[in-house]
Coordinates of C-alpha atoms in Angstrom, one line a residue:
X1 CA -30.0 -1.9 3.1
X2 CA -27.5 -3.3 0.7
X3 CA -29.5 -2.9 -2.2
X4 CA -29.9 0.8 -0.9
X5 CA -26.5 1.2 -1.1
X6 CA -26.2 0.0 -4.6
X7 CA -29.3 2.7 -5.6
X8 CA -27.3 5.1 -4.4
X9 CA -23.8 4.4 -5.7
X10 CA -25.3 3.9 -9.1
X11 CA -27.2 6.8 -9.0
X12 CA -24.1 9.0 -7.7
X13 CA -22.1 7.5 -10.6
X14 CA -25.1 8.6 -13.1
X15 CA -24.9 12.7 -11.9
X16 CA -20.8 12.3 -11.7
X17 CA -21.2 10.7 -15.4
X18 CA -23.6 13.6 -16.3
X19 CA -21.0 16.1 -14.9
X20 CA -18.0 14.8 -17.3
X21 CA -20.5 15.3 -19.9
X22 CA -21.5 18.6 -19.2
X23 CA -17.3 19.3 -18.7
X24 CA -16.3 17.9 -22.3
X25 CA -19.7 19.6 -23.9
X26 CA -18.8 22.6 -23.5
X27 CA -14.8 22.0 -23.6
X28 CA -14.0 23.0 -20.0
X29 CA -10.2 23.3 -18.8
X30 CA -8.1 23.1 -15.9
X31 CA -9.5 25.9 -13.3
X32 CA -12.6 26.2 -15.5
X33 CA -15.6 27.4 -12.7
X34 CA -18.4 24.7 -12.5
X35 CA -21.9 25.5 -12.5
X36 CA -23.1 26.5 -9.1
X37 CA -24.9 23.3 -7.0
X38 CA -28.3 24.8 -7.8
X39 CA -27.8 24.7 -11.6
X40 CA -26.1 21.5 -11.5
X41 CA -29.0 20.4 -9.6
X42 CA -31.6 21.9 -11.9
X43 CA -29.6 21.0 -15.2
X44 CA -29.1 17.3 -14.2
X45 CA -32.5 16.8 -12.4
X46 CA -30.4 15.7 -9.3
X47 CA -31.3 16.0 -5.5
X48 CA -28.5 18.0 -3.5
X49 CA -27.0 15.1 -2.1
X50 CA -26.6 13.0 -5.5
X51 CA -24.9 16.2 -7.0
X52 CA -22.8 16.7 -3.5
X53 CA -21.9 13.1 -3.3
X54 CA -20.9 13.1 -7.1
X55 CA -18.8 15.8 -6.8
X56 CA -16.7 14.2 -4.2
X57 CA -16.0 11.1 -6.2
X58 CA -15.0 13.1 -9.0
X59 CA -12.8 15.4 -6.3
X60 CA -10.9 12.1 -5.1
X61 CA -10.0 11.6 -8.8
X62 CA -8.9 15.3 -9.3
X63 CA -11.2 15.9 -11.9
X64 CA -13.0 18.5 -9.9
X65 CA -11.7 20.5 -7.8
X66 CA -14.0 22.3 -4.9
X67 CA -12.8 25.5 -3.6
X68 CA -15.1 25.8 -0.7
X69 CA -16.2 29.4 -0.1
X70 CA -15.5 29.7 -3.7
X71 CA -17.0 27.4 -6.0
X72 CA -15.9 24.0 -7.9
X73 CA -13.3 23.9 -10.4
X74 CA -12.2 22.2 -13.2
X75 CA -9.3 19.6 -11.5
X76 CA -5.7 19.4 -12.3
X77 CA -6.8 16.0 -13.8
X78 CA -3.6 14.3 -12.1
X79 CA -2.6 10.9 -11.5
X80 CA -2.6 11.1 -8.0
X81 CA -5.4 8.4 -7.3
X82 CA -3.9 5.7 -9.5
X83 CA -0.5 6.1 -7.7
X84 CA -2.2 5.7 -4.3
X85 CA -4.0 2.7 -6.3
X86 CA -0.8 0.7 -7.3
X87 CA 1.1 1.8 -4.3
X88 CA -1.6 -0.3 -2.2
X89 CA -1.9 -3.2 -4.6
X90 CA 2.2 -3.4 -4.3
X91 CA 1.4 -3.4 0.0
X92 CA -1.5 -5.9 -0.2
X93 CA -0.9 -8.5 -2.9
X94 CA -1.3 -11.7 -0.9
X95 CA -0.6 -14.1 -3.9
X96 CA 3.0 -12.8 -4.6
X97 CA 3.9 -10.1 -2.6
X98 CA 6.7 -9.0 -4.9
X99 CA 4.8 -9.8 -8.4
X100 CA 3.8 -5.8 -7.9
X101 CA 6.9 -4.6 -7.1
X102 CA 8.3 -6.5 -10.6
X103 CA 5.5 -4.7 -12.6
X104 CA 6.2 -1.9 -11.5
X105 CA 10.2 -1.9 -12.1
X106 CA 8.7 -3.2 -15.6
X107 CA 6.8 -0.1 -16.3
X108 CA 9.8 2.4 -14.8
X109 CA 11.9 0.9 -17.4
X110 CA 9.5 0.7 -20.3
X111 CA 8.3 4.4 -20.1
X112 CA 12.6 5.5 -20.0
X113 CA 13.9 2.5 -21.9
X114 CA 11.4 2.3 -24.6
X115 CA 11.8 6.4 -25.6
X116 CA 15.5 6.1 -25.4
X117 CA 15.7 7.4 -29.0
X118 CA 13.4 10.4 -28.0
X119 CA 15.0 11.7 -25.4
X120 CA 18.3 11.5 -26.3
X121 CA 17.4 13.6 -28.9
X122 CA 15.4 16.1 -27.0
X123 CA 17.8 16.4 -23.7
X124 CA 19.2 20.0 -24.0
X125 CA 22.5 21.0 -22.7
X126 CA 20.9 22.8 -20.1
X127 CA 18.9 19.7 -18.8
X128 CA 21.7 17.3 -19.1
X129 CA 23.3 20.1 -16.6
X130 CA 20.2 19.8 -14.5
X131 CA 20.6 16.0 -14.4
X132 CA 24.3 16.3 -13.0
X133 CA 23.5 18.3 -10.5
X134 CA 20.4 16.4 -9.4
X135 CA 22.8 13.7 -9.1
X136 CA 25.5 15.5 -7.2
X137 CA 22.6 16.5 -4.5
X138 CA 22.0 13.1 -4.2
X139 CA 25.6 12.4 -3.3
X140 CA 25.1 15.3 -0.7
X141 CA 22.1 13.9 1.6
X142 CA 22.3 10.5 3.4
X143 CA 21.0 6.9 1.2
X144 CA 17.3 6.6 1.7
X145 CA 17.0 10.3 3.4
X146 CA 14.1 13.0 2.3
X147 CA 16.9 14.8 0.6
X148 CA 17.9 12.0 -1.5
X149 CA 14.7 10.6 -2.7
X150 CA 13.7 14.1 -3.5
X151 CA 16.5 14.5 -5.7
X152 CA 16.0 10.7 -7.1
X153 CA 12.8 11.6 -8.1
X154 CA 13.8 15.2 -9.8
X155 CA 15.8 13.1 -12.0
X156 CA 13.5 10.4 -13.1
X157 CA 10.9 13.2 -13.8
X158 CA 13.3 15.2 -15.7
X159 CA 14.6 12.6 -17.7
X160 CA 11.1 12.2 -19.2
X161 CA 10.2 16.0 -19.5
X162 CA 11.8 16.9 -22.8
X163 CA 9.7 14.7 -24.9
X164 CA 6.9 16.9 -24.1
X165 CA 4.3 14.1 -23.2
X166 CA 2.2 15.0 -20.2
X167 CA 1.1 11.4 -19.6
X168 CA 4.4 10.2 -19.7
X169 CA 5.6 12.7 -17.4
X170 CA 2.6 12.0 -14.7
X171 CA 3.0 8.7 -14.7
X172 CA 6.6 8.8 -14.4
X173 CA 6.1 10.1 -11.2
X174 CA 2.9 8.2 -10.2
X175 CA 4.5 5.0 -10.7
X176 CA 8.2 6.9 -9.1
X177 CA 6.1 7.3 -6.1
X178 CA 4.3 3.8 -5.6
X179 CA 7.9 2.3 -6.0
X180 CA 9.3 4.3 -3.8
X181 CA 6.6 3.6 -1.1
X182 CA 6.5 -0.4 -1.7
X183 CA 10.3 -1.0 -2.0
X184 CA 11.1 0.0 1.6
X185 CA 7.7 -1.6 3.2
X186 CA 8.9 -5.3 1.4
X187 CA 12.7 -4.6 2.4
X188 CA 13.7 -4.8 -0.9
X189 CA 16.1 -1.6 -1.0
X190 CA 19.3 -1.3 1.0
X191 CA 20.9 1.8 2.0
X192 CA 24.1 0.2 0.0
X193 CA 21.7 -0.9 -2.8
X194 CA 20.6 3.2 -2.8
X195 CA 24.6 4.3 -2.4
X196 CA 25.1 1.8 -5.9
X197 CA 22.1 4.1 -7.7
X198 CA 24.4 7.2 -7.6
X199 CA 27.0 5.5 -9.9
X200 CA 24.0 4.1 -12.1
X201 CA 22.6 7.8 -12.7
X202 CA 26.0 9.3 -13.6
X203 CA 26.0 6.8 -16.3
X204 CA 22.6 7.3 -17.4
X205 CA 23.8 10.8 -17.6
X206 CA 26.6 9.9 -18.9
X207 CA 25.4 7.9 -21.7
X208 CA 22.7 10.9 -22.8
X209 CA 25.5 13.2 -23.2
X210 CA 26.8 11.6 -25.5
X211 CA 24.1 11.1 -28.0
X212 CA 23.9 7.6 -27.9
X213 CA 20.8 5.7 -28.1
X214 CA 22.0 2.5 -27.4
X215 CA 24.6 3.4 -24.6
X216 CA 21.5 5.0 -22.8
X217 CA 19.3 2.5 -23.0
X218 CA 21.7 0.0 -21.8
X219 CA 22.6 2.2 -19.1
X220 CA 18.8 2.3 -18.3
X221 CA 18.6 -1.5 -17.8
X222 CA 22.3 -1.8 -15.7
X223 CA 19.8 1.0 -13.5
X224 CA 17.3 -1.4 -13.2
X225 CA 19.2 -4.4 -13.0
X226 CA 19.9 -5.0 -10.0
X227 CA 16.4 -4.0 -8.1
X228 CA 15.0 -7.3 -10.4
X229 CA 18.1 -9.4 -9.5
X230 CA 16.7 -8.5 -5.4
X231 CA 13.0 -9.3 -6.5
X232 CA 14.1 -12.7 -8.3
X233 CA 16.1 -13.7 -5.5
X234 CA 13.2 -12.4 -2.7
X235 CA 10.6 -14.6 -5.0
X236 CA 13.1 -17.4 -4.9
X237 CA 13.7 -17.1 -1.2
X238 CA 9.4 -17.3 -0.6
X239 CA 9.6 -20.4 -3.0
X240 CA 7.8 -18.2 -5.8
X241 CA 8.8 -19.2 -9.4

């Protein structure tokens, strides 16, 4: 039976394999209309339920879409399945349970950090504007409230926008999102540790509007500094070096 199994998954990863090919072929796009089951079927020499169950692993990446009723379509081609990804290895990581959380305060601060130059540069008026008030309707809703982290994560994911990098921007938020989850779930993040982050965006802010590379990306790692000074001192406190 297990060998079955196997058969099976290897052969449904052969049709969804075929399917990518058949996608960049003939240079399909976001909300591009699949071929119907039949022709996939008849194109790819695949039984209905190799096709149907190939579909749905491509679906649970987002790089089909099915509209039932309709047809399948070309995904959105997010990064919602790698943020459900890292947000479980950051729940279940048995060795070090905040060794996740660390990596991913490390990529946070790479992606905003490591472009400071860039988006310094490309911040408009208009979106430094944006940022204030993104901050201000943080200072409006209660620490570690819906209203709050909504607004937190407006600002992370508008920070990035301007340098007009689509992979920067989704991962932004993918990695945004499995922080978000894990911090609270290891009891990392204090609702006077959230009140402090107001004062570190306005200087973010701050820092952008004045053109300054440097000031920003020091602001960036103040930001950050303290969520690693609570994972060093959690890993200290479980004897982790």
């Amino acid at each position: 039976m297990a060998q079955a199994r196997r058969g099976r998954s290897s052969l449904r990863q052969e049709v969804a394999d075929e399917i990518k090919r058949h996608m960049l072929a003939h240079r399909m796009r976001p909300g591009d209309l699949l071929p119907t089951e039949s022709e996939l079927c008849a194109t790819l020499g695949a039984s209905r339920s190799s096709v149907r169950e190939a579909v749905k692993s491509l679906a649970a990446l987002d790089i089909v879409e099915v509209r039932h009723g309709h047809g399948t379509y070309v995904g959105g081609l997010g990064l919602s399945a790698l943020a459900e990804s890292v947000t479980f290895r950051g729940l279940l990581s048995p060795d070090d349970d905040f060794r996740a959380y660390a990596d991913l305060v490390d990529v946070r601060e790479l992606f905003e950090r490591g472009n400071a130059d860039g988006i310094v540069a490309a911040l408009t008026p208009a979106h430094l504007d944006a940022l204030d008030d993104l901050v201000t309707e943080m200072a409006r809703h209660p620490a570690g409230g819906e209203g709050f982290t909504a607004a937190d994560r407006a600002f992370h994911t508008l920070l990035v926008e301007p340098l007009g990098n689509d992979l920067i921007s989704q991962l932004t938020q993918a990695f945004w999102d499995s922080y978000a989850t894990v911090g609270p779930q290891l009891d990392l993040v204090t609702l006077d540790d959230e009140r402090q982050t107001l004062a570190a965006h306005r200087a973010v802010v701050d820092a952008a509007r004045s053109g300054d590379a440097s000031a920003f990306a020091a602001a960036i790692g103040a930001h950050y500094a303290p969520v690693r000074g609570r994972v060093a001192a959690a890993r200290g406190a479980a004897g982790r070096p």
